Coordinates of N, CA and C in Angstrom, one line a residue:
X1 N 70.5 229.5 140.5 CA 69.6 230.5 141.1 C 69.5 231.7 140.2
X2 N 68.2 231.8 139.6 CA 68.3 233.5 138.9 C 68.3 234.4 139.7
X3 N 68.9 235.8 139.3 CA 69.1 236.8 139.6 C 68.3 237.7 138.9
X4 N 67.8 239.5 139.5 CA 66.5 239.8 139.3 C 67.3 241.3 139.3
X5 N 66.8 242.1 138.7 CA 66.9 243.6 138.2 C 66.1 244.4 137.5
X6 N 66.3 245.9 137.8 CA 65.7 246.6 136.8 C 66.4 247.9 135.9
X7 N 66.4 247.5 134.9 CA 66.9 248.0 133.6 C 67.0 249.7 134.6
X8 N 68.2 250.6 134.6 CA 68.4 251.7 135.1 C 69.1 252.7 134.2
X9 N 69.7 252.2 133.1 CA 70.4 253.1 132.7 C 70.6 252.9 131.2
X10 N 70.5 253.1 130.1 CA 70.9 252.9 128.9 C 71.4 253.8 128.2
X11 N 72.9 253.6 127.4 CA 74.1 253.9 127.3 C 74.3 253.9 125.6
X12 N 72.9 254.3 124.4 CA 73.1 253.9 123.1 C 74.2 253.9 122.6
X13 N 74.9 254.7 122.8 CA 76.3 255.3 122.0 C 77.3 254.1 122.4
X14 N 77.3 253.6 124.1 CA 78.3 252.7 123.9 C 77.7 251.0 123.8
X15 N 76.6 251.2 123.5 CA 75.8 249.9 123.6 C 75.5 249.4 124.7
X16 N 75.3 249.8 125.9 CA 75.9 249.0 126.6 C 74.4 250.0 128.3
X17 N 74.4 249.0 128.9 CA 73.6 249.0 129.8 C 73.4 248.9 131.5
X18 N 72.9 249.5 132.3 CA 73.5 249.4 133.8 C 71.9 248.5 134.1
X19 N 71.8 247.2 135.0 CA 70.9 246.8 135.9 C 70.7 246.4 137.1
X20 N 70.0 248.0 137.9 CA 70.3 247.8 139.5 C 69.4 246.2 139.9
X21 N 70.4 245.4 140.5 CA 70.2 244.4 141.1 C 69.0 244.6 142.3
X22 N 68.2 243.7 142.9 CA 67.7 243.8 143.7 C 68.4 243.9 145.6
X23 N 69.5 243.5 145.3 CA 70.6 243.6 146.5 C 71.0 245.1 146.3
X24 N 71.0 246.1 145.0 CA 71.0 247.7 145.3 C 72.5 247.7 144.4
X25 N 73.2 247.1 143.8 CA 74.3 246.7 143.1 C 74.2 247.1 141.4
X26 N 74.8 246.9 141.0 CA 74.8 246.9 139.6 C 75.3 245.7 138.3
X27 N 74.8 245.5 137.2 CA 75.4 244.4 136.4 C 75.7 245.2 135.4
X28 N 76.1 245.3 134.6 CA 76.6 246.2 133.4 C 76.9 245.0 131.9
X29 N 76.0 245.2 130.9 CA 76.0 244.5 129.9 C 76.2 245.2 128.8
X30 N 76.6 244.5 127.6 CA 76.5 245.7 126.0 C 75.6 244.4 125.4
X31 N 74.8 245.0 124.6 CA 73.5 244.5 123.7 C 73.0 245.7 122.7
X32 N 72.5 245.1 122.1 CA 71.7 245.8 120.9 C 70.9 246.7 121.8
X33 N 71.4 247.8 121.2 CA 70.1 249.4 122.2 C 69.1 249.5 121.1
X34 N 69.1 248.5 120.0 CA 67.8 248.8 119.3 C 66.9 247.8 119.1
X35 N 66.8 247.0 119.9 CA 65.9 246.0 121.2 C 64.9 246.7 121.8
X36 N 63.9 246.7 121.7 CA 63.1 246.8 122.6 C 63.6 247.0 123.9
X37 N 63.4 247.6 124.5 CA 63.8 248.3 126.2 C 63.6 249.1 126.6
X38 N 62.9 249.4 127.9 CA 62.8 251.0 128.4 C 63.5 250.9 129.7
X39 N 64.0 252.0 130.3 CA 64.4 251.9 131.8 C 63.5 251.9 132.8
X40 N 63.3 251.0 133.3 CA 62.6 250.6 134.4 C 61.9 249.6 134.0
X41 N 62.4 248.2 133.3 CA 62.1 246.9 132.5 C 62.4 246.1 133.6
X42 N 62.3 245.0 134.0 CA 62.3 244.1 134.8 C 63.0 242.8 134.1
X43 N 64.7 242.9 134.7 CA 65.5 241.9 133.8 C 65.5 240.8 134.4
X44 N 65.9 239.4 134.3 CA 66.2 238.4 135.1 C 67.3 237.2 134.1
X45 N 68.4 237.0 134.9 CA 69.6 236.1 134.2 C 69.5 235.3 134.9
X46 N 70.4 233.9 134.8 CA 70.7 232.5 135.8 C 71.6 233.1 136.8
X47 N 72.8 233.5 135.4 CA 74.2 232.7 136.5 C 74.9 234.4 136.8
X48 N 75.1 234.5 137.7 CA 75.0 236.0 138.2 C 76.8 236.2 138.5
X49 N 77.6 235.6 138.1 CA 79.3 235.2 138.4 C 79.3 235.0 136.8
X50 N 78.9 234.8 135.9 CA 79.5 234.3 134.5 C 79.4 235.9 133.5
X51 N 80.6 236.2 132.9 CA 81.1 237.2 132.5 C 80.9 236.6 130.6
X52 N 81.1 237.5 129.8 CA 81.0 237.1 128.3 C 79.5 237.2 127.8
X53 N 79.3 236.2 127.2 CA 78.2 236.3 126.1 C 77.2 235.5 127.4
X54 N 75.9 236.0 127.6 CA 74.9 234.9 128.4 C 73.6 235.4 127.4
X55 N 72.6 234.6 128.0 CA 71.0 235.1 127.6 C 70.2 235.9 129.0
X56 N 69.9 236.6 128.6 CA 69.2 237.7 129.6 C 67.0 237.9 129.4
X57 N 66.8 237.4 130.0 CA 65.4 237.4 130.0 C 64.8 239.2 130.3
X58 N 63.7 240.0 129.3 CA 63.2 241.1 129.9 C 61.8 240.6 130.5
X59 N 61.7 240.6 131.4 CA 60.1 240.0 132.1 C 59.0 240.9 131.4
X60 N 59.5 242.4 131.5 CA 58.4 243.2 131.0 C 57.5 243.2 129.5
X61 N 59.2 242.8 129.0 CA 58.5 243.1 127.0 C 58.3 241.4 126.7
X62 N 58.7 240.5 127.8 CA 58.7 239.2 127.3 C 59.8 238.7 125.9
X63 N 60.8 239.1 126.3 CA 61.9 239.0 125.2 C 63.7 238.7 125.9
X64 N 64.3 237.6 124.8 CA 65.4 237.5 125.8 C 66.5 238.4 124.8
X65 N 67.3 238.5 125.1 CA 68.7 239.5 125.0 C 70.0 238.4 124.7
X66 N 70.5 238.4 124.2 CA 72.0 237.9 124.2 C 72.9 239.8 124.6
X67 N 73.1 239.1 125.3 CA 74.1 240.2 126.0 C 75.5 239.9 126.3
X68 N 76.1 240.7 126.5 CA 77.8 240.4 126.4 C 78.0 241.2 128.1
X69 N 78.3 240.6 129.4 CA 78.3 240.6 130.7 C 79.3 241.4 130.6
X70 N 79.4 242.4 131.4 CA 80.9 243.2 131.5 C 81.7 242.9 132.9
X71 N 80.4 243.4 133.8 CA 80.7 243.4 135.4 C 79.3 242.6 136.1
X72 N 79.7 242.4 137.1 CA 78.8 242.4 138.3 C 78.8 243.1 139.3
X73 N 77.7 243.4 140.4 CA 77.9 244.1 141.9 C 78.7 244.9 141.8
X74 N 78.6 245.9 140.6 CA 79.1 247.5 140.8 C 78.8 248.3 141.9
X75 N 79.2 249.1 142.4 CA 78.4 250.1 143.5 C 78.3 251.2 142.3
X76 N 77.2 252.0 143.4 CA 76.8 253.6 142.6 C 77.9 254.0 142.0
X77 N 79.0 254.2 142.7 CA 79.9 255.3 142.7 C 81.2 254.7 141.0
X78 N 81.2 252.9 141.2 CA 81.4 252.6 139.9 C 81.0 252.8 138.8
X79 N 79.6 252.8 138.8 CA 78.7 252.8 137.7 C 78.6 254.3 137.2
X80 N 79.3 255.2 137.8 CA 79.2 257.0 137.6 C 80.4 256.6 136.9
X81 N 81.6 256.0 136.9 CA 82.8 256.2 136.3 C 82.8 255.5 135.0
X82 N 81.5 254.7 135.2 CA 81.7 254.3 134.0 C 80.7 254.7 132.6
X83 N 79.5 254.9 133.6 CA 78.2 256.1 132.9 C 78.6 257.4 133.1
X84 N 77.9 258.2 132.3 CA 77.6 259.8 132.9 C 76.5 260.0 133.4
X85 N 76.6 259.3 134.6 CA 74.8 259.3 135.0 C 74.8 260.3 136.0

């Protein structure tokens, strides 16, 4: 089953990226910040439990991502300790 998001937060300095899930959650990836992206992109992955290297679909720019998974289903209050958002 894919899983569905939209690009929220982008982190150039540590490469790395926050996507509020549609359950209101967070996924947290590192990828190339000099990719094509804007925040508020429309992301979509398969396997929503697999951590490491996956492929990441952007629906918006039509472009996939190799990204490196960090977390899943962060809450807000995670994703502040780990952004300076």
């Amino acid at each position: 089953m894919s899983k569905q998001g939209t690009l929220a937060f982008i982190d150039r300095e540590q490469s790395s990226a926050a996507i509020r899930t549609d359950t209101g959650d967070y996924t947290i990836v590192e990828l190339d910040v000099e990719l094509p992206m804007d925040i508020g992109d429309a992301i979509e992955w398969e396997n929503d439990d697999a951590l490491g290297f996956e492929i990441y679909l952007n629906r918006s720019k039509h472009i996939e991502y190799e990204v490196f998974v960090q977390n899943h289903a962060l809450d807000e209050s995670a994703l502040r300790l780990q952004f300076a958002v």
